[in-house]
mmCIF file of C-alpha atoms in Angstrom:
data_model
loop_
_atom_site.group_PDB
_atom_site.id
_atom_site.type_symbol
_atom_site.label_atom_id
_atom_site.label_comp_id
_atom_site.label_asym_id
_atom_site.label_seq_id
_atom_site.Cartn_x
_atom_site.Cartn_y
_atom_site.Cartn_z
ATOM 1 C CA MET N 1 -32.531 -45.989 -29.085
ATOM 2 C CA ASN N 2 -29.809 -43.832 -27.564
ATOM 3 C CA GLY N 3 -26.807 -43.934 -29.920
ATOM 4 C CA ASP N 4 -26.201 -44.743 -33.572
ATOM 5 C CA TRP N 5 -28.740 -47.502 -34.257
ATOM 6 C CA LEU N 6 -27.687 -47.895 -37.936
ATOM 7 C CA ILE N 7 -24.160 -49.330 -38.054
ATOM 8 C CA ARG N 8 -21.745 -51.155 -40.361
ATOM 9 C CA GLY N 9 -20.583 -54.411 -38.846
ATOM 10 C CA ARG N 10 -17.219 -56.142 -38.917
ATOM 11 C CA ASP N 11 -18.302 -58.100 -42.013
ATOM 12 C CA GLY N 12 -19.227 -54.897 -43.867
ATOM 13 C CA ARG N 13 -22.957 -55.547 -43.610
ATOM 14 C CA LEU N 14 -25.312 -52.869 -42.348
ATOM 15 C CA SER N 15 -27.598 -53.562 -39.426
ATOM 16 C CA VAL N 16 -30.234 -51.664 -37.489
ATOM 17 C CA TYR N 17 -31.269 -51.956 -33.848
ATOM 18 C CA LEU N 18 -34.951 -51.412 -33.228
ATOM 19 C CA PRO N 19 -36.355 -51.177 -29.691
ATOM 20 C CA THR N 20 -39.786 -52.501 -28.772
ATOM 21 C CA ASP N 21 -41.613 -52.211 -25.458
ATOM 22 C CA GLU N 22 -39.879 -55.321 -24.073
ATOM 23 C CA ALA N 23 -36.905 -56.142 -26.337
ATOM 24 C CA VAL N 24 -34.313 -54.949 -28.853
ATOM 25 C CA LEU N 25 -34.588 -56.292 -32.392
ATOM 26 C CA CYS N 26 -31.819 -56.456 -34.992
ATOM 27 C CA ARG N 27 -32.101 -56.591 -38.759
ATOM 28 C CA ALA N 28 -29.053 -57.051 -41.010
ATOM 29 C CA GLU N 29 -28.233 -57.083 -44.699
ATOM 30 C CA LEU N 30 -27.831 -60.529 -46.204
ATOM 31 C CA GLY N 31 -25.468 -59.041 -48.803
ATOM 32 C CA PRO N 32 -24.127 -55.669 -49.907
ATOM 33 C CA GLY N 33 -27.051 -53.407 -50.666
ATOM 34 C CA GLY N 34 -29.615 -55.890 -49.322
ATOM 35 C CA PRO N 35 -31.901 -57.808 -49.131
ATOM 36 C CA TRP N 36 -32.367 -57.731 -45.357
ATOM 37 C CA GLU N 37 -33.054 -60.605 -43.000
ATOM 38 C CA PRO N 38 -36.170 -60.608 -40.796
ATOM 39 C CA ALA N 39 -35.915 -59.043 -37.353
ATOM 40 C CA ARG N 40 -34.283 -61.119 -34.608
ATOM 41 C CA THR N 41 -34.357 -60.519 -30.848
ATOM 42 C CA VAL N 42 -31.043 -59.419 -29.339
ATOM 43 C CA GLY N 43 -29.623 -61.035 -26.215
ATOM 44 C CA GLY N 44 -32.128 -63.770 -25.479
ATOM 45 C CA ASP N 45 -35.667 -63.647 -24.176
ATOM 46 C CA GLN N 46 -35.246 -61.391 -21.115
ATOM 47 C CA LYS N 47 -37.879 -58.685 -20.922
ATOM 48 C CA LEU N 48 -36.477 -55.165 -21.089
ATOM 49 C CA ARG N 49 -37.698 -51.718 -20.118
ATOM 50 C CA PRO N 50 -37.978 -49.051 -22.858
ATOM 51 C CA GLY N 51 -34.986 -46.882 -23.748
ATOM 52 C CA PRO N 52 -31.957 -49.046 -24.622
ATOM 53 C CA ALA N 53 -28.608 -47.723 -25.878
ATOM 54 C CA VAL N 54 -26.003 -48.849 -28.397
ATOM 55 C CA GLY N 55 -22.362 -47.972 -29.029
ATOM 56 C CA GLN N 56 -19.748 -49.315 -31.435
ATOM 57 C CA GLY N 57 -16.005 -49.725 -31.052
ATOM 58 C CA ALA N 58 -13.163 -49.455 -33.559
ATOM 59 C CA ASP N 59 -13.354 -53.260 -33.849
ATOM 60 C CA ALA N 60 -16.918 -52.760 -35.182
ATOM 61 C CA TYR N 61 -18.455 -54.774 -32.339
ATOM 62 C CA ALA N 62 -21.755 -53.357 -31.077
ATOM 63 C CA HIS N 63 -22.358 -52.985 -27.336
ATOM 64 C CA LEU N 64 -25.889 -52.589 -26.027
ATOM 65 C CA ALA N 65 -27.217 -51.612 -22.603
ATOM 66 C CA ALA N 66 -30.773 -51.604 -21.306
ATOM 67 C CA TRP N 67 -32.828 -51.741 -18.145
ATOM 68 C CA ARG N 68 -34.661 -54.917 -17.204
ATOM 69 C CA PRO N 69 -37.260 -55.287 -14.440
ATOM 70 C CA THR N 70 -35.942 -57.240 -11.431
ATOM 71 C CA LYS N 71 -38.863 -57.101 -9.010
ATOM 72 C CA ALA N 72 -41.812 -54.845 -8.320
ATOM 73 C CA GLY N 73 -40.686 -51.217 -8.515
ATOM 74 C CA GLU N 74 -37.043 -52.088 -9.211
ATOM 75 C CA ALA N 75 -34.811 -52.558 -12.252
ATOM 76 C CA GLY N 76 -31.193 -53.277 -13.135
ATOM 77 C CA LEU N 77 -28.987 -52.584 -16.141
ATOM 78 C CA VAL N 78 -27.911 -55.351 -18.522
ATOM 79 C CA HIS N 79 -25.287 -55.469 -21.294
ATOM 80 C CA SER N 80 -24.883 -57.478 -24.494
ATOM 81 C CA THR N 81 -22.161 -57.634 -27.150
ATOM 82 C CA HIS N 82 -22.933 -58.229 -30.829
ATOM 83 C CA PHE N 83 -19.828 -59.284 -32.778
ATOM 84 C CA ARG N 84 -21.329 -59.536 -36.265
ATOM 85 C CA PRO N 85 -24.770 -58.491 -37.513
ATOM 86 C CA ARG N 86 -25.708 -61.938 -38.841
ATOM 87 C CA LEU N 87 -24.542 -63.792 -35.720
ATOM 88 C CA ALA N 88 -26.584 -63.984 -32.545
ATOM 89 C CA ALA N 89 -25.647 -61.427 -29.915
ATOM 90 C CA LEU N 90 -24.427 -62.579 -26.509
ATOM 91 C CA ASP N 91 -27.084 -63.039 -23.846
ATOM 92 C CA TRP N 92 -27.843 -60.045 -21.656
ATOM 93 C CA ILE N 93 -25.708 -60.031 -18.506
ATOM 94 C CA PRO N 94 -26.560 -57.952 -15.428
ATOM 95 C CA ILE N 95 -24.269 -55.038 -14.598
ATOM 96 C CA GLY N 96 -26.268 -53.712 -11.665
ATOM 97 C CA HIS N 97 -27.719 -50.390 -10.583
ATOM 98 C CA PRO N 98 -25.834 -47.097 -10.039
ATOM 99 C CA ASN N 99 -27.446 -46.842 -6.578
ATOM 100 C CA GLN N 100 -27.204 -50.588 -5.861
ATOM 101 C CA THR N 101 -31.004 -50.985 -5.889
ATOM 102 C CA GLY N 102 -33.994 -49.006 -7.092
ATOM 103 C CA ASP N 103 -36.052 -48.289 -10.165
ATOM 104 C CA ARG N 104 -34.880 -47.108 -13.577
ATOM 105 C CA THR N 105 -33.046 -43.781 -13.189
ATOM 106 C CA GLY N 106 -32.597 -42.671 -16.800
ATOM 107 C CA THR N 107 -31.718 -43.673 -20.344
ATOM 108 C CA PRO N 108 -28.262 -45.286 -20.548
ATOM 109 C CA ALA N 109 -25.543 -44.236 -22.995
ATOM 110 C CA VAL N 110 -22.755 -46.505 -24.268
ATOM 111 C CA THR N 111 -19.404 -45.881 -25.890
ATOM 112 C CA VAL N 112 -16.367 -48.117 -26.474
ATOM 113 C CA ASP N 113 -12.724 -47.137 -25.943
ATOM 114 C CA ALA N 114 -9.753 -47.928 -28.175
ATOM 115 C CA GLN N 115 -9.153 -51.175 -26.282
ATOM 116 C CA GLY N 116 -12.675 -52.404 -27.025
ATOM 117 C CA ARG N 117 -13.988 -51.840 -23.498
ATOM 118 C CA ALA N 118 -17.590 -50.701 -23.156
ATOM 119 C CA HIS N 119 -18.450 -47.798 -20.857
ATOM 120 C CA VAL N 120 -22.062 -47.481 -19.705
ATOM 121 C CA PHE N 121 -23.259 -44.126 -18.377
ATOM 122 C CA VAL N 122 -26.587 -43.381 -16.739
ATOM 123 C CA ARG N 123 -28.163 -40.702 -14.602
ATOM 124 C CA ASN N 124 -28.327 -41.795 -10.960
ATOM 125 C CA LYS N 125 -30.932 -41.329 -8.256
ATOM 126 C CA GLY N 126 -29.250 -38.158 -6.977
ATOM 127 C CA GLY N 127 -29.440 -36.421 -10.366
ATOM 128 C CA GLY N 128 -25.750 -36.885 -11.197
ATOM 129 C CA VAL N 129 -24.066 -39.341 -13.562
ATOM 130 C CA SER N 130 -22.667 -42.798 -12.814
ATOM 131 C CA MET N 131 -20.490 -45.000 -15.023
ATOM 132 C CA ARG N 132 -19.432 -48.624 -15.124
ATOM 133 C CA GLY N 133 -16.734 -49.811 -17.515
ATOM 134 C CA GLN N 134 -15.376 -53.136 -18.670
ATOM 135 C CA LYS N 135 -11.923 -54.166 -17.435
ATOM 136 C CA GLU N 136 -9.168 -55.009 -19.907
ATOM 137 C CA ALA N 137 -8.743 -58.478 -18.411
ATOM 138 C CA GLY N 138 -12.482 -59.165 -18.539
ATOM 139 C CA GLY N 139 -15.407 -58.444 -16.271
ATOM 140 C CA TRP N 140 -16.548 -55.048 -15.075
ATOM 141 C CA GLY N 141 -15.102 -52.441 -12.772
ATOM 142 C CA PRO N 142 -17.159 -50.850 -9.991
ATOM 143 C CA TRP N 143 -19.806 -48.209 -10.460
ATOM 144 C CA ARG N 144 -18.221 -44.745 -10.419
ATOM 145 C CA ASP N 145 -20.027 -41.575 -9.369
ATOM 146 C CA LEU N 146 -18.993 -38.862 -11.851
ATOM 147 C CA LYS N 147 -20.887 -36.152 -9.953
ATOM 148 C CA GLY N 148 -23.082 -33.508 -11.561
ATOM 149 C CA ARG N 149 -26.434 -32.116 -10.426
ATOM 150 C CA SER N 150 -29.876 -31.880 -12.058
ATOM 151 C CA VAL N 151 -28.632 -33.827 -15.088
ATOM 152 C CA GLN N 152 -31.307 -34.235 -17.736
ATOM 153 C CA ASP N 153 -32.063 -37.519 -19.464
ATOM 154 C CA HIS N 154 -30.475 -38.659 -22.748
ATOM 155 C CA LEU N 155 -26.725 -38.432 -22.215
ATOM 156 C CA ALA N 156 -24.391 -38.393 -25.232
ATOM 157 C CA ALA N 157 -21.337 -40.666 -24.939
ATOM 158 C CA VAL N 158 -18.554 -40.666 -27.560
ATOM 159 C CA THR N 159 -15.012 -41.932 -28.039
ATOM 160 C CA GLY N 160 -12.592 -39.513 -29.666
ATOM 161 C CA GLU N 161 -10.049 -40.418 -32.311
ATOM 162 C CA SER N 162 -7.584 -40.472 -29.406
ATOM 163 C CA GLY N 163 -9.431 -43.526 -28.097
ATOM 164 C CA LEU N 164 -10.413 -41.658 -24.919
ATOM 165 C CA VAL N 165 -13.993 -41.740 -23.696
ATOM 166 C CA GLU N 166 -16.045 -38.554 -23.342
ATOM 167 C CA LEU N 167 -19.535 -37.766 -22.082
ATOM 168 C CA TYR N 168 -21.858 -34.820 -22.609
ATOM 169 C CA ALA N 169 -24.943 -34.016 -20.549
ATOM 170 C CA ALA N 170 -27.424 -31.179 -20.298
ATOM 171 C CA VAL N 171 -28.442 -29.482 -17.065
ATOM 172 C CA PRO N 172 -30.807 -26.498 -16.765
ATOM 173 C CA GLY N 173 -29.109 -23.666 -18.671
ATOM 174 C CA ALA N 174 -25.802 -25.446 -19.332
ATOM 175 C CA LEU N 175 -23.844 -28.318 -20.855
ATOM 176 C CA LEU N 176 -21.407 -30.566 -18.969
ATOM 177 C CA HIS N 177 -18.409 -32.380 -20.465
ATOM 178 C CA TRP N 178 -16.462 -35.291 -18.935
ATOM 179 C CA GLN N 179 -13.300 -36.813 -20.427
ATOM 180 C CA GLN N 180 -10.761 -39.511 -19.626
ATOM 181 C CA GLU N 181 -7.245 -38.216 -18.961
ATOM 182 C CA LYS N 182 -5.691 -41.528 -20.062
ATOM 183 C CA PRO N 183 -6.918 -44.958 -21.249
ATOM 184 C CA GLY N 184 -8.790 -46.813 -18.542
ATOM 185 C CA ALA N 185 -9.112 -43.758 -16.288
ATOM 186 C CA VAL N 186 -12.384 -42.610 -14.785
ATOM 187 C CA PRO N 187 -13.746 -39.675 -16.833
ATOM 188 C CA VAL N 188 -13.590 -36.367 -14.971
ATOM 189 C CA LEU N 189 -15.796 -33.312 -15.285
ATOM 190 C CA GLU N 190 -13.720 -30.947 -17.442
ATOM 191 C CA GLU N 191 -16.042 -28.098 -18.348
ATOM 192 C CA ALA N 192 -19.462 -26.581 -17.795
ATOM 193 C CA MET N 193 -20.722 -24.265 -20.544
ATOM 194 C CA GLU N 194 -23.632 -21.939 -19.851
ATOM 195 C CA THR N 195 -26.010 -22.138 -22.803
ATOM 196 C CA PRO N 196 -29.722 -22.836 -23.307
ATOM 197 C CA VAL N 197 -30.310 -26.474 -24.262
ATOM 198 C CA ARG N 198 -33.461 -28.217 -25.418
ATOM 199 C CA PRO N 199 -33.631 -31.553 -23.533
ATOM 200 C CA GLY N 200 -33.229 -34.740 -25.547
ATOM 201 C CA THR N 201 -31.335 -33.169 -28.479
ATOM 202 C CA LEU N 202 -27.688 -34.063 -27.748
ATOM 203 C CA HIS N 203 -25.602 -35.907 -30.368
ATOM 204 C CA ALA N 204 -21.809 -36.232 -30.072
ATOM 205 C CA LEU N 205 -19.369 -37.009 -32.881
ATOM 206 C CA ALA N 206 -15.588 -37.423 -33.143
ATOM 207 C CA THR N 207 -14.597 -34.739 -35.655
ATOM 208 C CA SER N 208 -10.764 -34.636 -35.565
ATOM 209 C CA ALA N 209 -7.758 -36.086 -33.772
ATOM 210 C CA GLU N 210 -8.105 -33.375 -31.115
ATOM 211 C CA HIS N 211 -11.831 -32.797 -30.796
ATOM 212 C CA THR N 212 -15.295 -34.197 -30.486
ATOM 213 C CA THR N 213 -18.260 -31.976 -31.383
ATOM 214 C CA LEU N 214 -21.608 -31.887 -29.629
ATOM 215 C CA PHE N 215 -24.711 -30.984 -31.637
ATOM 216 C CA PHE N 216 -27.759 -29.743 -29.739
ATOM 217 C CA ALA N 217 -30.819 -27.542 -30.135
ATOM 218 C CA ASP N 218 -31.262 -24.413 -28.049
ATOM 219 C CA ASP N 219 -34.503 -22.962 -26.684
ATOM 220 C CA SER N 220 -35.181 -21.072 -29.919
ATOM 221 C CA GLY N 221 -34.864 -24.218 -32.035
ATOM 222 C CA ASP N 222 -31.490 -23.385 -33.571
ATOM 223 C CA LEU N 223 -29.107 -26.301 -34.076
ATOM 224 C CA ARG N 224 -25.773 -25.498 -32.435
ATOM 225 C CA ALA N 225 -22.308 -27.096 -32.354
ATOM 226 C CA TRP N 226 -19.941 -27.059 -29.368
ATOM 227 C CA ARG N 227 -16.363 -28.213 -28.972
ATOM 228 C CA PRO N 228 -15.093 -27.981 -25.391
ATOM 229 C CA GLY N 229 -12.686 -25.098 -24.962
ATOM 230 C CA THR N 230 -14.675 -22.918 -27.355
ATOM 231 C CA LYS N 231 -18.087 -21.233 -27.407
ATOM 232 C CA PRO N 232 -21.120 -22.933 -29.008
ATOM 233 C CA VAL N 233 -21.875 -21.684 -32.525
ATOM 234 C CA THR N 234 -25.170 -21.681 -34.399
ATOM 235 C CA LEU N 235 -25.227 -23.850 -37.522
ATOM 236 C CA LEU N 236 -28.769 -23.358 -38.789
ATOM 237 C CA ALA N 237 -32.354 -23.626 -37.602
ATOM 238 C CA SER N 238 -33.400 -27.160 -36.682
ATOM 239 C CA ALA N 239 -35.352 -28.858 -39.449
ATOM 240 C CA GLY N 240 -37.798 -30.297 -36.923
ATOM 241 C CA PRO N 241 -38.326 -30.937 -33.214
ATOM 242 C CA GLY N 242 -36.729 -34.388 -32.992
ATOM 243 C CA PRO N 243 -33.139 -35.553 -32.530
ATOM 244 C CA VAL N 244 -30.459 -34.968 -35.150
ATOM 245 C CA SER N 245 -28.089 -37.632 -36.490
ATOM 246 C CA ALA N 246 -24.546 -36.822 -37.648
ATOM 247 C CA ILE N 247 -21.619 -38.612 -39.306
ATOM 248 C CA ARG N 248 -18.330 -37.710 -40.923
ATOM 249 C CA CYS N 249 -18.013 -38.757 -44.540
ATOM 250 C CA GLU N 250 -16.228 -37.847 -47.759
ATOM 251 C CA LEU N 251 -18.283 -35.807 -50.203
ATOM 252 C CA ASP N 252 -16.621 -34.952 -53.522
ATOM 253 C CA GLY N 253 -13.199 -35.408 -51.964
ATOM 254 C CA HIS N 254 -13.864 -33.242 -48.904
ATOM 255 C CA ASP N 255 -14.070 -34.277 -45.235
ATOM 256 C CA CYS N 256 -17.634 -33.288 -44.377
ATOM 257 C CA THR N 257 -20.040 -33.584 -41.485
ATOM 258 C CA LEU N 258 -23.478 -34.702 -42.625
ATOM 259 C CA LEU N 259 -26.575 -34.017 -40.524
ATOM 260 C CA ALA N 260 -30.027 -35.569 -40.875
ATOM 261 C CA GLN N 261 -33.297 -34.915 -39.071
ATOM 262 C CA ARG N 262 -37.013 -35.483 -39.566
ATOM 263 C CA SER N 263 -38.258 -32.103 -40.727
ATOM 264 C CA ALA N 264 -41.382 -30.270 -39.612
ATOM 265 C CA SER N 265 -42.956 -31.249 -42.963
ATOM 266 C CA GLY N 266 -42.417 -34.932 -42.130
ATOM 267 C CA ARG N 267 -39.654 -35.662 -44.656
ATOM 268 C CA VAL N 268 -35.967 -36.313 -43.963
ATOM 269 C CA ALA N 269 -33.787 -33.199 -44.157
ATOM 270 C CA PHE N 270 -30.040 -33.315 -44.861
ATOM 271 C CA ALA N 271 -27.339 -30.671 -44.397
ATOM 272 C CA ALA N 272 -23.576 -30.945 -44.932
ATOM 273 C CA TYR N 273 -20.591 -28.698 -44.285
ATOM 274 C CA PRO N 274 -16.769 -29.054 -44.096
ATOM 275 C CA THR N 275 -15.960 -30.764 -40.799
ATOM 276 C CA GLU N 276 -15.280 -28.321 -37.939
ATOM 277 C CA GLN N 277 -15.837 -25.356 -40.288
ATOM 278 C CA GLU N 278 -19.268 -24.297 -39.092
ATOM 279 C CA SER N 279 -18.642 -20.779 -40.410
ATOM 280 C CA ALA N 280 -18.865 -22.176 -43.961
ATOM 281 C CA GLY N 281 -22.622 -22.485 -43.446
ATOM 282 C CA ALA N 282 -25.110 -25.281 -44.050
ATOM 283 C CA TRP N 283 -28.678 -25.563 -45.297
ATOM 284 C CA TRP N 284 -31.322 -28.266 -45.290
ATOM 285 C CA THR N 285 -32.437 -30.256 -48.332
ATOM 286 C CA GLU N 286 -35.448 -32.547 -47.916
ATOM 287 C CA SER N 287 -35.775 -36.061 -49.320
ATOM 288 C CA GLY N 288 -38.150 -39.006 -49.360
ATOM 289 C CA PRO N 289 -41.781 -39.484 -48.359
ATOM 290 C CA GLN N 290 -43.608 -37.981 -45.418
ATOM 291 C CA LEU N 291 -42.947 -39.975 -42.252
ATOM 292 C CA PRO N 292 -45.003 -40.508 -39.087
ATOM 293 C CA ALA N 293 -44.448 -38.007 -36.280
ATOM 294 C CA ASP N 294 -42.432 -40.512 -34.220
ATOM 295 C CA ALA N 295 -39.998 -41.409 -37.030
ATOM 296 C CA VAL N 296 -36.281 -41.007 -36.323
ATOM 297 C CA VAL N 297 -33.344 -40.892 -38.725
ATOM 298 C CA ALA N 298 -29.872 -42.461 -38.675
ATOM 299 C CA LEU N 299 -26.766 -42.202 -40.862
ATOM 300 C CA ALA N 300 -23.864 -44.531 -41.687
ATOM 301 C CA VAL N 301 -21.434 -45.357 -44.484
ATOM 302 C CA ASP N 302 -21.442 -48.769 -46.158
ATOM 303 C CA GLU N 303 -18.429 -50.921 -47.084
ATOM 304 C CA ASP N 304 -18.058 -48.906 -50.316
ATOM 305 C CA GLU N 305 -17.932 -45.714 -48.195
ATOM 306 C CA ARG N 306 -21.279 -44.559 -49.576
ATOM 307 C CA VAL N 307 -23.574 -42.598 -47.288
ATOM 308 C CA VAL N 308 -26.609 -44.578 -46.135
ATOM 309 C CA ALA N 309 -29.627 -43.087 -44.381
ATOM 310 C CA ALA N 310 -32.402 -44.952 -42.593
ATOM 311 C CA SER N 311 -35.656 -43.937 -40.963
ATOM 312 C CA VAL N 312 -37.834 -45.985 -38.659
ATOM 313 C CA SER N 313 -41.200 -45.339 -37.085
ATOM 314 C CA PRO N 314 -41.716 -47.148 -33.751
ATOM 315 C CA SER N 315 -45.499 -46.920 -34.089
ATOM 316 C CA THR N 316 -45.673 -48.536 -37.534
ATOM 317 C CA GLY N 317 -42.406 -50.500 -37.619
ATOM 318 C CA GLN N 318 -41.703 -49.147 -41.115
ATOM 319 C CA LEU N 319 -37.981 -49.132 -41.944
ATOM 320 C CA LEU N 320 -36.845 -47.115 -44.972
ATOM 321 C CA ILE N 321 -33.337 -47.023 -46.477
ATOM 322 C CA THR N 322 -31.586 -44.894 -49.086
ATOM 323 C CA ARG N 323 -27.988 -44.642 -50.380
ATOM 324 C CA ARG N 324 -25.989 -41.934 -52.025
ATOM 325 C CA LYS N 325 -25.777 -42.261 -55.802
ATOM 326 C CA ASP N 326 -22.408 -42.581 -57.502
ATOM 327 C CA GLU N 327 -22.397 -38.995 -58.726
ATOM 328 C CA PRO N 328 -21.303 -35.577 -57.449
ATOM 329 C CA GLY N 329 -23.149 -33.949 -54.582
ATOM 330 C CA LEU N 330 -25.508 -35.691 -52.205
ATOM 331 C CA ALA N 331 -27.926 -37.194 -54.714
ATOM 332 C CA LEU N 332 -29.775 -40.123 -53.132
ATOM 333 C CA GLU N 333 -31.436 -43.217 -54.514
ATOM 334 C CA ALA N 334 -35.180 -43.639 -54.053
ATOM 335 C CA TRP N 335 -36.131 -44.551 -50.492
ATOM 336 C CA ARG N 336 -37.222 -48.189 -50.211
ATOM 337 C CA GLU N 337 -38.851 -50.197 -47.477
ATOM 338 C CA VAL N 338 -36.933 -53.177 -46.088
#
C-alpha cells in the first residue's frame, strides 16, 4: 500500500488498509484501544490490480486510488473516499488513464489538499509523472502532465502544513520535487537533487510550517533526509531493506520525528529525534517478535495522542499492534494480534 495505511479516522478510531491481489480490505477499531472488527472490502466488489494507494486529508477522510482491469492488456485508475472507518467507503469511480488508454503504468500516490481535494499521481507511459485532481465544486479536473524522465516507481505525495500539495520521485542518480504555487494550482517541478537513491524507499512527511522532509535510502543503505533547498543529510544506517514509516509526535514534551522499519533481524526497529534536527542523531531500538520477510510497518497516533505502531504480513495476513505506554521515553506495550 503506497501511503500511510494505518490512520486515525474522524471518529478517533484507528483503521488499517490491507491490499490483497484483487481488493483493498479495511479493519477498524470498535472502540478506543480495540477490539477490531473483521476485515471489510473497500469500494464494492470491483476487481483491482495490485498496488493501491491511500492518503488522508485534514478532515480525516481517507482517499484511495487503485488500478482496475478494463479489458485484455488495459487498465484504468479508480478512486474511493472513506469518511469514517466503521462506515462503508464510497464505491470505486473511474478516473481514467494518464495516457487515455493502456496498461498499468505504475503505483499511484494520493494526497489531499487543505480544501479536501484528492490529488492522484502516477508514472505515465513516457516515464514522466501525470496528475489528476478533484475540483472544488465536485468532479475531477483533466489529467496533467507534470513532465520528468525515467521516473522510478513508488512516488511519495504529501501535503504540507501550508495546505499545498507536493510530490517527490526518484530518477537514476537524483530526486525530483514538485510543489503547488497556490491552492488548486498544478504542481510544478521545483528542484532536482543529484543523490544516489535506492528505488522504492521514499517516504515524505510534513515537518514544519515551511517544510516537508523526504526520507530515503541511498545505495549504501544509509537512511537520509532531504528538505528541498538544502542538501540531503545522513540520519543513520537503515535498519533493514524495506520501506521506512515516519510520523511527527510529542515525546516527553518535545516535537519529535519517529521512524519505524522492519529490521534485518526481522523485528520492528524504532528511532526518534527532534523534528528537523537531524544533527542531534538517532539510533534504532528493536521491539516485538520476528516478522516474515514481507512484513511492513506503519505509525500513527490515537485519539489520546499516544503513538501506535502496526505491522502486517501480506503472505500470512497477520496484523500486530502496539501502543506507547503512559511513561517517559518510548516504552511500548506488548505486541498483540488483532
